[in-house]
Backbone atoms as SQL, in Angstrom:
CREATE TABLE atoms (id INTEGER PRIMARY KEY, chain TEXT, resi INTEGER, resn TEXT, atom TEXT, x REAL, y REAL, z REAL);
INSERT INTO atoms VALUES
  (1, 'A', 1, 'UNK', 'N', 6.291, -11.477, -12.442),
  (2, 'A', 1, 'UNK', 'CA', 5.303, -10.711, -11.709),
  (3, 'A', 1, 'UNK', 'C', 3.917, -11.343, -11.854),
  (4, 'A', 2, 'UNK', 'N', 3.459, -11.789, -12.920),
  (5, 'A', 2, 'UNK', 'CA', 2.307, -12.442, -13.509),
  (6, 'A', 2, 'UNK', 'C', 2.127, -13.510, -12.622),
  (7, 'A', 3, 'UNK', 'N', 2.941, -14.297, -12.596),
  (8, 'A', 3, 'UNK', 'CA', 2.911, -15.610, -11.362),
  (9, 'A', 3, 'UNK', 'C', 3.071, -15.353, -10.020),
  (10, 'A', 4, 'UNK', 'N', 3.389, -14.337, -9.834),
  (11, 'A', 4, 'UNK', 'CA', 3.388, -13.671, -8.086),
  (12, 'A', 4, 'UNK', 'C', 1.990, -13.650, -8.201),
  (13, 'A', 5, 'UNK', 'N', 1.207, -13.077, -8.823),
  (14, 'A', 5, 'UNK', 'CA', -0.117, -12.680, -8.809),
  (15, 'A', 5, 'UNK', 'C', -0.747, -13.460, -8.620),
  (16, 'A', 6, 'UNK', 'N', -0.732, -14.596, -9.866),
  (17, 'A', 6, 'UNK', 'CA', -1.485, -15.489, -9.893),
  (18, 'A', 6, 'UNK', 'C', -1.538, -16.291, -8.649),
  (19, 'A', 7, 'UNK', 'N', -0.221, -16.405, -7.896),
  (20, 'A', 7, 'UNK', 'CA', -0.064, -16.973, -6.819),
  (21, 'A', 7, 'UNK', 'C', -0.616, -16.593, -5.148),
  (22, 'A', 8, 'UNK', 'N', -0.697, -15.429, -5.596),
  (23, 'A', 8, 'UNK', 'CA', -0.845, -14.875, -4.511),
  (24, 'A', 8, 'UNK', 'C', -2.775, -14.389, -4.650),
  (25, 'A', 9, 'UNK', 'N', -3.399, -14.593, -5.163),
  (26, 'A', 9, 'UNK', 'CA', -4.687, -14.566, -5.725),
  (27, 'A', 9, 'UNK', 'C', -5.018, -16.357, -5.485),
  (28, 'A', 10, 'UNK', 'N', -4.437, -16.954, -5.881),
  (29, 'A', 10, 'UNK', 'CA', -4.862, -18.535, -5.713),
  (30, 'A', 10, 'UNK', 'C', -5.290, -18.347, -4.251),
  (31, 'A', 11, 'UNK', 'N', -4.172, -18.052, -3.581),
  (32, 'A', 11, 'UNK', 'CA', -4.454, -18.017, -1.854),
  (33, 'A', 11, 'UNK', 'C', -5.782, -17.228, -1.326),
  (34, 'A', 12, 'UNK', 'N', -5.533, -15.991, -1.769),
  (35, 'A', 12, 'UNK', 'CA', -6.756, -15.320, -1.601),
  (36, 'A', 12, 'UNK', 'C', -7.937, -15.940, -1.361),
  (37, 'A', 13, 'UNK', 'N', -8.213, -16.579, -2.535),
  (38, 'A', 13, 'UNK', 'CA', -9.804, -17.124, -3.544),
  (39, 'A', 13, 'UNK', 'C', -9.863, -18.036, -2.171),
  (40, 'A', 14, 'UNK', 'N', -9.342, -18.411, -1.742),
  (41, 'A', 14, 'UNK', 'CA', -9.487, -19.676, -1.096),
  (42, 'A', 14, 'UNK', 'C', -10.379, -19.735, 0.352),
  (43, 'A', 15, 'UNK', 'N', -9.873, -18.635, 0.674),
  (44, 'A', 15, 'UNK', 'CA', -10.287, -18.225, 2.182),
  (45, 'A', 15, 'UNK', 'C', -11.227, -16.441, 1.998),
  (46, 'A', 16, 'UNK', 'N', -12.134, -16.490, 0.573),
  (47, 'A', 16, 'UNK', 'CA', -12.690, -15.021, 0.180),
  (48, 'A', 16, 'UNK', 'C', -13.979, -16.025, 0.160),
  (49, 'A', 17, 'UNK', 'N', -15.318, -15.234, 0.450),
  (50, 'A', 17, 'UNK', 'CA', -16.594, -15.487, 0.074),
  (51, 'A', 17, 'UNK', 'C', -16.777, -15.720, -1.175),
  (52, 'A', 18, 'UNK', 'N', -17.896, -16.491, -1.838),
  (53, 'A', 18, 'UNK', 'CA', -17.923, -16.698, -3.346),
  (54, 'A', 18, 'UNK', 'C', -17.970, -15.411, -3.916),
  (55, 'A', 19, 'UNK', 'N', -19.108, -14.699, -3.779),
  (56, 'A', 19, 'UNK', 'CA', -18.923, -13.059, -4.477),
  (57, 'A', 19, 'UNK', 'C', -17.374, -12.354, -4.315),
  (58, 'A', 20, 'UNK', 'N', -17.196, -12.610, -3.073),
  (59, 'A', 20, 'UNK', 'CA', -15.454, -11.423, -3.231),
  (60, 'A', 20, 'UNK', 'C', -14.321, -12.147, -4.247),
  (61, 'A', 21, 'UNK', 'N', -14.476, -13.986, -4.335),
  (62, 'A', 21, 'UNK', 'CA', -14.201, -14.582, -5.241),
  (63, 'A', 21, 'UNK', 'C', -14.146, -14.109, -6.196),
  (64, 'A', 22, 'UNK', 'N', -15.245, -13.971, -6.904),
  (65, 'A', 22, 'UNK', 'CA', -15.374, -13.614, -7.893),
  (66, 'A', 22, 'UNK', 'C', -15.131, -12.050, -8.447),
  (67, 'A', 23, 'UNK', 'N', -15.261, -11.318, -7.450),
  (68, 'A', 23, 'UNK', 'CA', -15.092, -9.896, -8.205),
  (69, 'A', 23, 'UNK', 'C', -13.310, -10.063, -8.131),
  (70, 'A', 24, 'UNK', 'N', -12.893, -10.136, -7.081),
  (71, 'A', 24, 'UNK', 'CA', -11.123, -10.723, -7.105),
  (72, 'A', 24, 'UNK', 'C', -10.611, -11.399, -8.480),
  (73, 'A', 25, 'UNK', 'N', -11.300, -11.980, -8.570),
  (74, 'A', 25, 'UNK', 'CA', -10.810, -12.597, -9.809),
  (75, 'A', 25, 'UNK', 'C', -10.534, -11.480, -11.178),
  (76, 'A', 26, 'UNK', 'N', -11.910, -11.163, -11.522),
  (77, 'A', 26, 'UNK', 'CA', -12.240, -9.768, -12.140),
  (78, 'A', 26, 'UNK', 'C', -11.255, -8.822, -11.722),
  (79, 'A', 27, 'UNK', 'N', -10.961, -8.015, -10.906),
  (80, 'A', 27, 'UNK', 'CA', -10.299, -7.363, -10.660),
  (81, 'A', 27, 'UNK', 'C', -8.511, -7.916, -11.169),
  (82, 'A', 28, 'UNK', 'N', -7.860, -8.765, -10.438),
  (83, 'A', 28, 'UNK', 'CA', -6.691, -9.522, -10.908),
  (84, 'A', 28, 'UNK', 'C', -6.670, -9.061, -12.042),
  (85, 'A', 29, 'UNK', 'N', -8.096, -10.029, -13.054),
  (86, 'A', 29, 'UNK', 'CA', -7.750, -9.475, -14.412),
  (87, 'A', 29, 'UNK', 'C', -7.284, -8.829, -15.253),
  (88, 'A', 30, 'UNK', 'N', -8.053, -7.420, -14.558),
  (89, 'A', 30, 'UNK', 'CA', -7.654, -6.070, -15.063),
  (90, 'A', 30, 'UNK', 'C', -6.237, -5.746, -14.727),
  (91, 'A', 31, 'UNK', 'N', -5.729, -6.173, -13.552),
  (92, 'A', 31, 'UNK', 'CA', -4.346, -5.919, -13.441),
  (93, 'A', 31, 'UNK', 'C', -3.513, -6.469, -14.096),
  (94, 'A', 32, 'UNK', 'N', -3.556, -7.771, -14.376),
  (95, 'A', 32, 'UNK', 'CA', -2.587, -8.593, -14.760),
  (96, 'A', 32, 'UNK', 'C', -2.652, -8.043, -16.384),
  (97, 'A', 33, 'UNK', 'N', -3.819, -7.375, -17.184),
  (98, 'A', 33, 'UNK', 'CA', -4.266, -6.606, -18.805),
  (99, 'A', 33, 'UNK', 'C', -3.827, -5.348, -18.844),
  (100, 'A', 34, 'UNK', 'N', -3.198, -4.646, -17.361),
  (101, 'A', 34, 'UNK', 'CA', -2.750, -3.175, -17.092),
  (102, 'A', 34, 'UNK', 'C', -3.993, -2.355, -16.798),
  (103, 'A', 35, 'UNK', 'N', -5.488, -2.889, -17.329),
  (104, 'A', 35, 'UNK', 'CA', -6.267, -1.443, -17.007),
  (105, 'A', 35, 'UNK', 'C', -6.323, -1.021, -15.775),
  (106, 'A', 36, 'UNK', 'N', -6.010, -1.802, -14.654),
  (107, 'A', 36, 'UNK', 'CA', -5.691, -1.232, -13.452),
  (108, 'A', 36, 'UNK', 'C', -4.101, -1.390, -12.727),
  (109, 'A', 37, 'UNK', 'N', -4.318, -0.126, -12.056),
  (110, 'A', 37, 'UNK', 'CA', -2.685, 0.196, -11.351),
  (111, 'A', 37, 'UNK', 'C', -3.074, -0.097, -9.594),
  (112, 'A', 38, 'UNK', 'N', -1.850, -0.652, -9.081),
  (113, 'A', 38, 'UNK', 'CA', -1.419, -0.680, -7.338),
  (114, 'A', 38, 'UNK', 'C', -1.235, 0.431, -7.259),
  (115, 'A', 39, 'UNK', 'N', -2.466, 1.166, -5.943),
  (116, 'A', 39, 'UNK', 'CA', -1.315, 2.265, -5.436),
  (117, 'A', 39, 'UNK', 'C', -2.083, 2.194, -3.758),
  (118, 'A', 40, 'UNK', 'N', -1.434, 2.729, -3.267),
  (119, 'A', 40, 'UNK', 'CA', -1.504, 2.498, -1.595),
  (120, 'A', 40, 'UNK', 'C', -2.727, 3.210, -0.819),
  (121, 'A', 41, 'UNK', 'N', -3.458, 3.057, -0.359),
  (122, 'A', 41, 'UNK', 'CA', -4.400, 3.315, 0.478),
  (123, 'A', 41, 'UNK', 'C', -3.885, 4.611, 0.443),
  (124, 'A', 42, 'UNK', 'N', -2.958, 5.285, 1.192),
  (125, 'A', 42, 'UNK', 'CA', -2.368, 7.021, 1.749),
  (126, 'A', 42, 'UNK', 'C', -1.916, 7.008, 0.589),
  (127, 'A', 43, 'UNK', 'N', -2.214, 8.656, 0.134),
  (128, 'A', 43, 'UNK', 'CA', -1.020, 8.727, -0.994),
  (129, 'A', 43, 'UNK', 'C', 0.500, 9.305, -0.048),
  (130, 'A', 44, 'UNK', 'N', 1.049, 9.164, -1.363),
  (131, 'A', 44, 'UNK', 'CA', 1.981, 9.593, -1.044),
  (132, 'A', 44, 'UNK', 'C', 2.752, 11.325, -0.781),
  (133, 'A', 45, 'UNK', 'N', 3.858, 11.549, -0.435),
  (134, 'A', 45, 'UNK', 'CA', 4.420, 13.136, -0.681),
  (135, 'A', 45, 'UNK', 'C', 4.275, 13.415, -1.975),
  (136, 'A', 46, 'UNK', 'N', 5.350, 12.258, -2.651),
  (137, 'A', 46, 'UNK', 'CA', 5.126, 12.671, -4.343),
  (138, 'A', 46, 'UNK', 'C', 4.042, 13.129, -5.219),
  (139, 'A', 47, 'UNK', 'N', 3.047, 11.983, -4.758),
  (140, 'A', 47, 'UNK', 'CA', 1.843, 11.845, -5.414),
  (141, 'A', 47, 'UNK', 'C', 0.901, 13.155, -5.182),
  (142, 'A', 48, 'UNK', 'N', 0.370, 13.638, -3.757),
  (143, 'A', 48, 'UNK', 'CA', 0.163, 15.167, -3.427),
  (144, 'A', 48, 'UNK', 'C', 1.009, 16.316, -4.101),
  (145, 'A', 49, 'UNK', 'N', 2.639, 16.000, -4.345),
  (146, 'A', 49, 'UNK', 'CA', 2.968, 17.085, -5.074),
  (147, 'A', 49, 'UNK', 'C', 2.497, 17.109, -6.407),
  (148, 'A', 50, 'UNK', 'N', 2.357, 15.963, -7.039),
  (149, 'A', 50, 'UNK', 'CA', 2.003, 15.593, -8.351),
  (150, 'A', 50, 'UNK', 'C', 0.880, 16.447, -8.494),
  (151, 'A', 51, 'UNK', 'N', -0.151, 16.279, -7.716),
  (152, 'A', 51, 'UNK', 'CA', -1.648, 16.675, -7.739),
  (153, 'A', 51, 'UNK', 'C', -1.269, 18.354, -7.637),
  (154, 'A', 52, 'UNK', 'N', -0.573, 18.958, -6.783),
  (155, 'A', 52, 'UNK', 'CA', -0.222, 20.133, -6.599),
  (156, 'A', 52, 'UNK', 'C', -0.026, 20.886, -8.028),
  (157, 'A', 53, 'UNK', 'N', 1.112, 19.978, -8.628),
  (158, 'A', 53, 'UNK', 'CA', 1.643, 20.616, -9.667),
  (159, 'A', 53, 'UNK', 'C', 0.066, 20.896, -10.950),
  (160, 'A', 54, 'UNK', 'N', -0.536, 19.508, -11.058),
  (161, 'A', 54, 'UNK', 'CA', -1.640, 19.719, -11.681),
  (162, 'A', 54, 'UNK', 'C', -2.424, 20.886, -11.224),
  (163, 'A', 55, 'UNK', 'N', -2.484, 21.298, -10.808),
  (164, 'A', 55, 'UNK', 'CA', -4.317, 21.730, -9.762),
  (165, 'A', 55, 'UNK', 'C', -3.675, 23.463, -10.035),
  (166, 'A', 56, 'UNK', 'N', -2.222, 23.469, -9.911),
  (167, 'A', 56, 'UNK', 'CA', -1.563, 24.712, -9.665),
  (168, 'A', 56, 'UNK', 'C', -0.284, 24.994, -10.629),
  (169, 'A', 57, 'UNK', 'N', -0.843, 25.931, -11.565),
  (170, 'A', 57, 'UNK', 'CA', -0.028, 25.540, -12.683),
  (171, 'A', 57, 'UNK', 'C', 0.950, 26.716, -12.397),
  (172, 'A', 58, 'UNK', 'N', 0.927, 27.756, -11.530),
  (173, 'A', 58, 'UNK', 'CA', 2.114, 28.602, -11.087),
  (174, 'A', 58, 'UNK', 'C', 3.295, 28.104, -10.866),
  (175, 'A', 59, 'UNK', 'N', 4.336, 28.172, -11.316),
  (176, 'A', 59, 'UNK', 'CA', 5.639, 27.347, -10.833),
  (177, 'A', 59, 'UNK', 'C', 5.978, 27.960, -9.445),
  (178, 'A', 60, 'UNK', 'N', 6.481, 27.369, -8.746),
  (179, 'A', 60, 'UNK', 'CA', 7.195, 27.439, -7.913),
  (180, 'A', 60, 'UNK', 'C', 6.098, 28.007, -6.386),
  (181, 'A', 61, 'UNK', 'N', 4.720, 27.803, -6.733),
  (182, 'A', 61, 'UNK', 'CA', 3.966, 27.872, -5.528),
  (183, 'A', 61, 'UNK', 'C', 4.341, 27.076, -4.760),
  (184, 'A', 62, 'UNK', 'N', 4.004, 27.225, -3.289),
  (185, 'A', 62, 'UNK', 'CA', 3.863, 26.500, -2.286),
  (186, 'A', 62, 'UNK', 'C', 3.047, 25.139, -1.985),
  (187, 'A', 63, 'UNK', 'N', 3.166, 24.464, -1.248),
  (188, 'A', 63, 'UNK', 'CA', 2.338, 22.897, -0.849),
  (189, 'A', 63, 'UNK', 'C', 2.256, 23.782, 0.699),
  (190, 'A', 64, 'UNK', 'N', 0.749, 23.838, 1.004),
  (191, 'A', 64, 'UNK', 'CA', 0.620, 24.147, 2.428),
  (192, 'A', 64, 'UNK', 'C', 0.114, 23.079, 2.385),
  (193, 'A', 65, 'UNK', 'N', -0.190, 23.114, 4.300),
  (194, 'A', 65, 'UNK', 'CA', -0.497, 21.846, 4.803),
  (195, 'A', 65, 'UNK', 'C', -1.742, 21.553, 4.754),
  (196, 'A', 66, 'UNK', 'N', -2.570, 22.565, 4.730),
  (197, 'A', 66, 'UNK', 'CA', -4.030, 22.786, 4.579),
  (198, 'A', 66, 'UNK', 'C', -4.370, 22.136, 3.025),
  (199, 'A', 67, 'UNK', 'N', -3.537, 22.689, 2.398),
  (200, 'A', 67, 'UNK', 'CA', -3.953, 22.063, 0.684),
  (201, 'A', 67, 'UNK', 'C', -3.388, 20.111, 0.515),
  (202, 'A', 68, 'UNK', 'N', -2.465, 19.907, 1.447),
  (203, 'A', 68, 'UNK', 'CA', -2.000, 18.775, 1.428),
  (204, 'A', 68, 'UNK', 'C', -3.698, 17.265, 1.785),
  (205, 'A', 69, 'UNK', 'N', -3.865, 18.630, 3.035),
  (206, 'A', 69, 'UNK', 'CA', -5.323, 17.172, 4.079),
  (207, 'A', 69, 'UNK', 'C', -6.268, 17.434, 2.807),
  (208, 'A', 70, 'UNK', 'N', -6.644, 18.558, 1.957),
  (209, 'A', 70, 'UNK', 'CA', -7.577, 18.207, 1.012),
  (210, 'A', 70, 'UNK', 'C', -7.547, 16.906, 0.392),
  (211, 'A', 71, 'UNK', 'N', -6.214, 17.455, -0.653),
  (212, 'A', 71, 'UNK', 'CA', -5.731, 16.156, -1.624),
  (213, 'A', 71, 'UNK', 'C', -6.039, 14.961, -0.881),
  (214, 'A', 72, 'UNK', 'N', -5.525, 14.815, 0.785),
  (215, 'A', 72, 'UNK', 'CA', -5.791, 13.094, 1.108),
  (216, 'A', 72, 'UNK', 'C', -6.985, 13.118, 1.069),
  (217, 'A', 73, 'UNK', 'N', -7.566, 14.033, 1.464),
  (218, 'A', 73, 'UNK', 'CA', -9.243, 13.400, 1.813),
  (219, 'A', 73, 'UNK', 'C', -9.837, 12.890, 0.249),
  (220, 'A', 74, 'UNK', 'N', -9.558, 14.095, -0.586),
  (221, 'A', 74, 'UNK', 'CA', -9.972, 13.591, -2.216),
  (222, 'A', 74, 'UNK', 'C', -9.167, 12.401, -2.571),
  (223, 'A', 75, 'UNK', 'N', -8.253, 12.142, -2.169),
  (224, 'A', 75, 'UNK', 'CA', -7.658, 10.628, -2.344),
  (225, 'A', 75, 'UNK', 'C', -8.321, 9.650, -2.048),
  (226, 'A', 76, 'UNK', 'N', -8.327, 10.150, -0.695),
  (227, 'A', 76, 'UNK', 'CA', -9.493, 8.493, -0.209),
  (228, 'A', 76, 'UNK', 'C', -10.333, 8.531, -0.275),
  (229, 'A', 77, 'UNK', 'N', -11.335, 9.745, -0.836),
  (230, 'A', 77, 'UNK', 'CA', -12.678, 9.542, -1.370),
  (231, 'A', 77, 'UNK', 'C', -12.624, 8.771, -2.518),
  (232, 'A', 78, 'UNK', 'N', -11.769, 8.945, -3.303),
  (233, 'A', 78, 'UNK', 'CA', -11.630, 8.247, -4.739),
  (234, 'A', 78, 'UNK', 'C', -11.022, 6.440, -4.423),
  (235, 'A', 79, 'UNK', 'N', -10.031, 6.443, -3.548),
  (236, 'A', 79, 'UNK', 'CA', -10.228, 5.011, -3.284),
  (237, 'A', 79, 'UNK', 'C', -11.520, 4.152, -3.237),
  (238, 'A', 80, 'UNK', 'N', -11.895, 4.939, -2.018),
  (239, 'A', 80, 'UNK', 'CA', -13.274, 4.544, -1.350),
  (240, 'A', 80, 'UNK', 'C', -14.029, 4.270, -2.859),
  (241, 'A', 81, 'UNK', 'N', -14.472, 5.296, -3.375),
  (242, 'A', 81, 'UNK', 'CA', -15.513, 4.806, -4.442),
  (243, 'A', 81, 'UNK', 'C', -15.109, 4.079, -5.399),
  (244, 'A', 82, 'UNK', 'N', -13.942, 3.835, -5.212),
  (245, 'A', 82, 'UNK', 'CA', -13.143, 2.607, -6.347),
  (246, 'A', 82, 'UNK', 'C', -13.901, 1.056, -5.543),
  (247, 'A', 83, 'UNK', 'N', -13.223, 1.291, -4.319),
  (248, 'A', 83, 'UNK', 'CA', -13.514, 0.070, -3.506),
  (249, 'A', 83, 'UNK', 'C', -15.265, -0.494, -3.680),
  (250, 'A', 84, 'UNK', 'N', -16.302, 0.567, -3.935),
  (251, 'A', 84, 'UNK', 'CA', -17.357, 0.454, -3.799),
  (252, 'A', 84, 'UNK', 'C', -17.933, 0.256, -4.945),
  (253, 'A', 85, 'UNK', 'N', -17.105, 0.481, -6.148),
  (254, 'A', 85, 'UNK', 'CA', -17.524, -0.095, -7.290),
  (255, 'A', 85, 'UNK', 'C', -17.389, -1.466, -7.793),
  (256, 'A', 86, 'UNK', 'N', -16.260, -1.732, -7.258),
  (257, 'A', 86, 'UNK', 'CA', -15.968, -3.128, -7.199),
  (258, 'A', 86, 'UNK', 'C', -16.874, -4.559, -6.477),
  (259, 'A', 87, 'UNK', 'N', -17.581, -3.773, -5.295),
  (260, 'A', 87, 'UNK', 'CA', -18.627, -4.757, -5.016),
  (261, 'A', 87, 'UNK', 'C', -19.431, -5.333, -5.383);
């Protein structure tokens, strides 16, 4: 997996501005050390139930759909300011 990375980051660097270079690199880092995790732009079903189960400690409540568009929006707010820290 380490050499997928590395490999696939070589390519990157290549065709990235010097700054995105460089924070890319930085970033890799942290992945390839674990302090950072892959996870997908959308979350997922799971991942919203996950958040559900947290947020709502009643067993066996419901996932409405209304509580579902929150979670994404708080999802991709939190991407987003991931993405923006990184700059």
């Amino acid at each position: 997996m380490k050499t997928q990375l590395k490999g696939i980051a070589e390519k990157s660097l290549q065709v990235a501005p010097a700054n995105k270079r460089a924070q890319f690199a930085k970033d890799l880092d942290k992945l390839i050390s674990g302090d950072y995790v892959l996870v997908p732009k959308e979350p997922t079903q799971k991942m919203l139930n996950a958040g559900h189960i947290i947020m709502n400690s009643v067993k066996g409540s419901d996932v409405h759909s209304a509580t579902n568009a929150k979670r994404r929006e708080c999802y991709k707010a939190m991407i987003e300011a991931a993405q923006e820290a990184s700059l």
